[in-house]
Amino acid sequence: MNSRMALSANPYSTKIHRMDSGREVRGVSRAWSHAVEAALEEVLPGSPDLRHVAIRVPKAERDVLRLFHSDDGTVWAQVPLPTFYNGKRFGKRFDIRAIARGARELDGDPAFSADLSLFNLRLREQAGLIVEPRPSRRAFRPPPPQYDSIADWVEIKARAIRDAVGEIYIDGAGSEEARAGRRMSLVTIERLIDRLRTQLGGDTPFELAPDDSLFDAQISGAIEDHFILRRYPFLTRPSDFRGSLPALTQARRKEVVRGLWADAAGLPRDARFDHIYGALLRSAEGHPVFGDRDYRKLEALLADALRDGFQVVRMGSRLFVWSNRRWRPMQEDRSKAGIADWTRGVIVSRNHGRVIVPPHRRDGELVPGYTRNGPGEGPSKQRKQPLEMRCIERPIGGTDQAWLHAYHAWEAAQD
């Protein structure tokens, strides 16, 4: 035991009390040993890995709270917690209740030693303060939220970020139809992120040297980062998740919330947002959430069009093109002047571009449509022979717009 923690003039320092449970309680009176045993009987069955337990023991004037520690769960002894010194500088007293709360988080965790030392006590104290933060001293501030565990603290922080990035994704769509579709495909991205957490998760080392001179804020931040990375192991900057989103500037808030998806996609945080969510959709397993019945209806509509000799099908604002023996989703270029005429015109594709310029009327003349690549994608691969494709529009109900858009976005990402 650390020399700074040695007992001073304890008349029971040599006492050993063997309890009926097989446990030993050392260094306390017989009355205290029974109080310790009763408390351990209450907490250990549900938390057998606890090695630091705060116990209320009897004194003549009033009961007092004391900390007890065990190396093996069998032999328990009181931990003296006088005011200690941090190097040569006056320190502070330990918060016994915080240590007990933190012990429930860290005891039994292989990343955190249960040895009795000032450093390990400070780890548990800081973990306990995360679980149940101290109330603010400023009267105009609301009390801090309470958390059931550090994992609960991480989830509440991350949930706010996941919700905020979802709002950016949905609000960035150019139409209500697209917003509804993106809202549905959010479920696919949520599933991917949860799958990444499961695949990449596991024991992570706690990287903080046991140095008694460390500030409590450093210890608290390291514990927070450790548990954040356990829950979201793909994050490149877990410290971004420690703060409060409303306290950030708008630009900084956007950077933080986009960072969750960028890190999950394995892309830089300053990557274009459409590239980020496209990469996530491409990595996701399975289609976005819409029923098999809807998907079979889409297959039937496309099959009927192909049978009737149409290779391009427009549904709402979504385009599907028959190419290489499969229906590929494509984008419509609406920037060209002229009135689109999908039903009378044809598309002459001379390349494998991902964007279709529709057939349109210009100066009264029907001009064939064509294919090209989108902005920033470079030149498209040329076809050996031009391909002429007939177009047809298939009406769909308003209730189909959302799932159709979600499926179109998912399929487009696969290309």
XYZ file of C-alpha atoms in Angstrom:
415
model
C 0.000 0.000 0.000
C 1.192 3.539 -0.749
C 3.065 5.038 2.214
C 0.896 8.157 2.050
C -2.091 5.954 2.783
C -0.763 4.207 5.892
C -3.152 3.980 8.824
C -2.429 6.220 11.765
C -2.878 4.757 15.266
C -5.571 2.259 14.333
C -6.242 0.108 17.433
C -7.781 -2.627 15.241
C -5.003 -2.750 12.656
C -4.128 -6.372 13.515
C -7.705 -7.652 13.868
C -8.951 -10.315 11.468
C -12.644 -11.235 11.414
C -13.617 -14.436 9.587
C -17.211 -14.260 8.484
C -19.668 -17.097 7.867
C -19.488 -16.415 4.111
C -15.778 -17.316 4.087
C -14.711 -13.688 3.622
C -12.267 -11.933 5.955
C -12.647 -8.369 7.163
C -9.415 -6.900 8.502
C -8.343 -3.832 10.452
C -11.767 -2.905 11.917
C -13.796 -3.591 15.036
C -16.215 -6.512 15.373
C -19.210 -4.148 14.964
C -17.757 -2.673 11.801
C -16.956 -6.137 10.414
C -20.630 -7.113 10.601
C -21.664 -3.894 8.834
C -19.053 -4.568 6.142
C -20.207 -8.173 5.715
C -23.867 -7.127 5.448
C -23.022 -4.563 2.759
C -20.882 -7.030 0.798
C -23.648 -9.636 0.948
C -25.933 -7.061 -0.625
C -23.714 -5.858 -3.496
C -21.336 -8.698 -4.438
C -23.895 -11.242 -5.742
C -24.855 -8.793 -8.492
C -21.319 -7.412 -9.041
C -18.824 -10.143 -8.104
C -15.901 -8.297 -9.733
C -16.136 -5.295 -7.402
C -12.914 -4.631 -5.541
C -13.712 -1.166 -4.152
C -16.919 -0.827 -2.119
C -18.179 2.184 -0.131
C -19.785 0.977 3.105
C -21.662 2.886 5.798
C -20.345 1.779 9.200
C -21.591 2.661 12.711
C -20.072 5.274 15.024
C -21.384 6.578 18.315
C -22.464 9.999 17.090
C -23.455 8.997 13.530
C -22.784 6.447 10.832
C -19.881 7.243 8.498
C -19.001 6.214 4.963
C -15.762 4.285 4.516
C -14.050 2.694 1.517
C -13.071 -0.984 1.618
C -10.847 -2.791 -0.844
C -10.019 -6.383 -1.705
C -7.384 -7.859 -4.008
C -9.253 -11.122 -4.502
C -12.842 -10.516 -3.426
C -12.281 -12.511 -0.227
C -10.064 -10.449 2.076
C -11.426 -6.932 2.667
C -9.742 -4.032 4.471
C -10.513 -0.383 5.056
C -8.770 2.120 2.767
C -7.686 5.244 4.674
C -8.433 8.346 2.613
C -6.785 11.336 4.298
C -6.062 14.510 2.408
C -3.231 13.541 0.104
C -0.494 15.493 -1.618
C -0.035 15.687 -5.366
C 3.743 15.876 -5.555
C 4.613 18.867 -3.365
C 1.345 20.622 -3.989
C -1.674 20.461 -1.721
C -4.261 18.134 -3.198
C -7.870 17.326 -2.372
C -9.944 14.728 -0.597
C -11.333 11.740 -2.417
C -15.040 11.486 -3.110
C -15.877 8.046 -1.675
C -19.279 7.855 -3.360
C -17.695 8.667 -6.725
C -15.091 5.934 -6.208
C -17.868 3.436 -5.482
C -19.761 4.469 -8.624
C -16.580 4.317 -10.698
C -15.658 0.930 -9.251
C -18.823 -0.510 -10.735
C -17.562 0.733 -14.122
C -13.882 -0.234 -13.888
C -13.510 -3.116 -11.422
C -13.187 -6.404 -13.251
C -12.312 -4.639 -16.508
C -8.936 -5.984 -17.731
C -8.026 -2.531 -19.062
C -8.040 -1.104 -15.529
C -5.980 -2.448 -12.657
C -7.782 -2.991 -9.362
C -4.590 -2.600 -7.325
C -4.846 -0.216 -4.413
C -3.005 2.951 -5.344
C -3.703 6.660 -5.494
C -3.818 6.503 -9.278
C -6.328 3.659 -9.420
C -8.509 5.376 -6.840
C -8.417 8.539 -8.938
C -9.424 6.540 -12.012
C -12.500 5.239 -10.227
C -13.313 8.622 -8.762
C -13.262 10.252 -12.205
C -15.295 7.403 -13.711
C -17.858 7.888 -10.949
C -18.047 11.616 -11.619
C -18.782 10.886 -15.288
C -21.625 8.564 -14.335
C -23.074 11.062 -11.882
C -21.600 14.539 -12.466
C -21.376 17.004 -9.634
C -24.142 19.632 -9.657
C -23.187 23.022 -11.038
C -22.392 25.728 -8.492
C -23.892 28.406 -10.730
C -27.523 28.931 -9.834
C -28.598 29.823 -13.389
C -27.327 26.551 -14.867
C -29.542 23.457 -14.873
C -28.214 20.409 -13.019
C -26.129 18.085 -15.203
C -27.833 14.974 -16.583
C -27.472 11.678 -14.731
C -26.197 8.549 -16.468
C -26.677 4.900 -15.602
C -23.170 3.981 -16.765
C -20.289 5.316 -18.832
C -21.665 3.328 -21.781
C -24.957 5.202 -21.275
C -23.022 8.486 -21.244
C -21.383 7.552 -24.574
C -24.686 6.571 -26.166
C -26.414 9.811 -25.133
C -23.536 11.872 -26.572
C -23.338 9.794 -29.744
C -27.102 9.712 -30.208
C -27.182 13.503 -30.385
C -24.447 13.430 -33.034
C -26.091 10.627 -35.025
C -29.394 12.499 -34.991
C -27.760 15.764 -36.052
C -25.878 14.225 -38.981
C -29.115 12.553 -40.058
C -30.800 15.942 -40.136
C -28.009 17.357 -42.322
C -28.315 14.395 -44.680
C -32.102 14.680 -44.991
C -32.280 18.472 -45.203
C -29.617 18.516 -47.926
C -31.939 16.769 -50.395
C -33.314 18.858 -53.237
C -36.944 17.778 -53.009
C -39.489 16.420 -50.567
C -39.377 13.113 -52.408
C -35.605 12.943 -51.982
C -35.886 13.928 -48.323
C -38.387 11.134 -47.729
C -36.083 8.668 -49.472
C -33.062 9.764 -47.508
C -35.056 9.449 -44.308
C -35.634 5.801 -45.172
C -32.059 5.087 -46.209
C -30.906 6.478 -42.857
C -31.950 3.134 -41.409
C -29.466 1.373 -43.693
C -26.655 3.643 -42.520
C -27.655 3.185 -38.871
C -27.478 -0.581 -39.358
C -24.053 -0.323 -40.983
C -22.684 1.798 -38.137
C -24.021 -0.660 -35.564
C -22.456 -3.532 -37.522
C -19.114 -1.714 -37.621
C -19.288 -1.268 -33.866
C -19.798 -5.015 -33.429
C -17.112 -6.047 -35.921
C -14.426 -3.616 -34.761
C -15.290 -3.598 -31.066
C -13.476 -5.465 -28.340
C -10.986 -4.831 -25.604
C -8.987 -1.671 -26.164
C -5.950 -0.810 -24.060
C -6.178 2.063 -21.640
C -3.321 4.313 -22.688
C -2.530 6.497 -19.707
C 0.570 6.025 -17.571
C -0.142 5.660 -13.826
C 1.264 9.055 -12.877
C -0.042 10.632 -9.664
C 0.801 14.100 -10.995
C -1.825 13.923 -13.751
C -4.710 16.348 -13.512
C -8.146 14.886 -12.901
C -9.335 16.439 -16.177
C -6.676 14.440 -18.035
C -7.750 11.230 -16.345
C -11.427 11.922 -16.972
C -10.784 12.725 -20.651
C -8.747 9.558 -21.118
C -11.482 7.402 -19.554
C -14.116 9.068 -21.732
C -12.076 8.528 -24.907
C -11.472 4.904 -23.929
C -15.168 4.111 -23.587
C -16.078 6.141 -26.685
C -13.664 4.050 -28.747
C -15.087 0.878 -27.270
C -18.526 1.836 -28.536
C -17.407 3.560 -31.770
C -14.015 1.995 -32.584
C -13.820 3.566 -36.057
C -13.624 7.155 -34.738
C -10.464 9.104 -35.489
C -11.127 11.873 -32.936
C -13.094 10.536 -29.956
C -12.392 13.771 -28.072
C -14.896 15.481 -30.412
C -17.629 13.546 -28.645
C -16.846 14.770 -25.147
C -18.368 18.230 -25.418
C -21.885 19.513 -25.824
C -23.125 20.067 -29.390
C -25.207 23.190 -28.605
C -22.099 24.884 -27.209
C -20.263 24.639 -30.554
C -20.300 27.122 -33.399
C -22.400 26.106 -36.381
C -19.341 25.331 -38.507
C -17.677 23.306 -35.754
C -20.915 21.465 -34.996
C -21.260 20.468 -38.640
C -17.656 19.257 -38.714
C -18.175 17.100 -35.623
C -21.424 15.504 -36.716
C -20.175 14.835 -40.265
C -17.087 13.256 -38.691
C -19.133 10.323 -37.382
C -20.153 9.240 -40.897
C -16.814 10.148 -42.490
C -14.925 7.990 -39.991
C -17.383 5.114 -40.478
C -16.898 5.390 -44.251
C -13.108 5.563 -43.909
C -13.036 8.926 -45.688
C -11.472 12.264 -44.687
C -13.764 14.471 -42.662
C -13.632 17.185 -45.319
C -14.818 14.814 -48.066
C -17.942 15.770 -49.956
C -20.987 14.740 -48.001
C -22.590 12.918 -50.946
C -19.392 10.863 -51.300
C -19.517 10.024 -47.594
C -23.066 8.726 -47.525
C -22.581 7.069 -50.921
C -19.657 5.106 -49.466
C -21.758 4.137 -46.472
C -24.616 2.922 -48.643
C -22.150 1.010 -50.803
C -20.746 -0.757 -47.731
C -24.132 -1.567 -46.252
C -25.557 -5.066 -46.438
C -29.096 -5.428 -47.742
C -31.494 -2.901 -49.133
C -32.889 0.044 -47.211
C -36.021 -0.590 -45.202
C -38.893 -1.189 -47.534
C -40.875 -4.375 -47.860
C -40.171 -7.273 -50.200
C -43.607 -6.649 -51.702
C -42.470 -3.186 -52.854
C -39.281 -4.580 -54.359
C -41.194 -7.279 -56.268
C -43.537 -4.592 -57.597
C -40.536 -2.635 -58.885
C -39.085 -5.752 -60.532
C -42.426 -6.433 -62.256
C -42.687 -2.863 -63.600
C -39.148 -3.003 -64.994
C -39.661 -6.476 -66.484
C -42.834 -5.351 -68.242
C -41.028 -2.338 -69.709
C -38.173 -4.491 -71.031
C -40.622 -6.937 -72.570
C -42.300 -4.024 -74.383
C -38.952 -2.904 -75.835
C -38.042 -0.071 -73.456
C -34.533 0.125 -72.014
C -35.009 3.321 -69.960
C -37.753 3.599 -67.354
C -38.552 6.812 -65.528
C -40.515 6.615 -62.273
C -41.113 9.943 -60.660
C -37.674 11.507 -60.896
C -35.840 8.156 -60.746
C -34.275 6.558 -63.822
C -33.475 2.881 -64.362
C -31.497 1.774 -67.430
C -31.101 -1.785 -68.740
C -27.354 -2.306 -69.159
C -25.125 -5.407 -68.991
C -28.158 -7.581 -68.283
C -29.244 -5.675 -65.200
C -31.256 -2.576 -64.335
C -28.906 0.192 -63.277
C -30.049 3.352 -61.472
C -28.980 6.539 -63.228
C -29.274 10.261 -62.658
C -31.216 12.679 -64.818
C -29.485 15.844 -66.003
C -32.051 18.643 -65.755
C -29.647 21.461 -66.563
C -30.097 21.380 -70.366
C -32.357 23.901 -72.027
C -35.483 22.576 -73.684
C -38.559 20.587 -72.686
C -37.870 16.920 -71.928
C -39.896 14.411 -73.951
C -39.325 10.930 -72.571
C -42.200 9.250 -74.384
C -41.439 10.287 -77.997
C -37.709 10.678 -77.966
C -34.846 8.193 -77.759
C -31.489 8.178 -76.016
C -28.353 7.513 -78.033
C -25.647 6.398 -75.635
C -22.092 6.555 -76.978
C -20.446 6.018 -73.586
C -21.010 4.426 -70.190
C -21.786 7.695 -68.420
C -23.865 7.650 -65.225
C -26.017 10.672 -66.101
C -28.730 10.822 -68.755
C -29.540 14.011 -70.615
C -33.181 13.413 -71.620
C -34.500 13.706 -75.157
C -35.835 17.236 -75.446
C -37.366 19.722 -77.853
C -35.222 22.644 -78.915
C -36.549 25.205 -81.351
C -39.407 22.809 -82.098
C -37.058 19.956 -83.038
C -36.868 16.705 -81.023
C -33.234 16.181 -80.014
C -32.127 12.681 -78.884
C -30.903 12.287 -75.331
C -27.438 11.020 -74.458
C -25.294 9.817 -71.549
C -22.346 11.414 -69.817
C -20.570 11.395 -66.472
C -21.419 13.669 -63.582
C -19.409 16.704 -62.422
C -15.934 15.842 -61.205
C -16.079 12.239 -62.467
C -13.908 12.716 -65.523
C -14.633 11.422 -69.041
C -16.809 8.323 -69.326
C -15.697 5.108 -71.023
C -16.701 5.005 -74.706
C -18.912 2.262 -76.145
C -17.718 0.267 -79.162
C -21.072 0.903 -80.853
C -23.674 3.583 -80.048
C -26.659 2.187 -78.151
C -30.120 3.513 -78.923
C -32.582 3.199 -76.050
C -36.314 3.832 -75.971
C -37.834 5.481 -72.910
C -41.053 5.048 -71.012
C -42.535 6.678 -67.934
C -44.265 4.469 -65.381
C -46.560 6.265 -62.957
C -46.148 5.405 -59.306
C -48.161 6.369 -56.269
C -47.014 9.072 -53.884
C -46.549 6.480 -51.146
C -43.963 4.717 -53.347
C -41.730 7.766 -53.795
C -39.790 7.356 -50.553
C -38.865 3.684 -50.816
C -38.153 4.020 -54.551
C -35.743 6.868 -53.896
C -34.093 4.933 -51.056
C -33.620 1.882 -53.268
C -32.342 4.009 -56.153
C -29.756 5.668 -53.880
C -28.631 2.313 -52.496
C -28.283 0.735 -55.954
C -26.508 3.807 -57.326
C -23.949 3.532 -54.534
C -23.158 -0.063 -55.560
C -21.842 1.231 -58.912
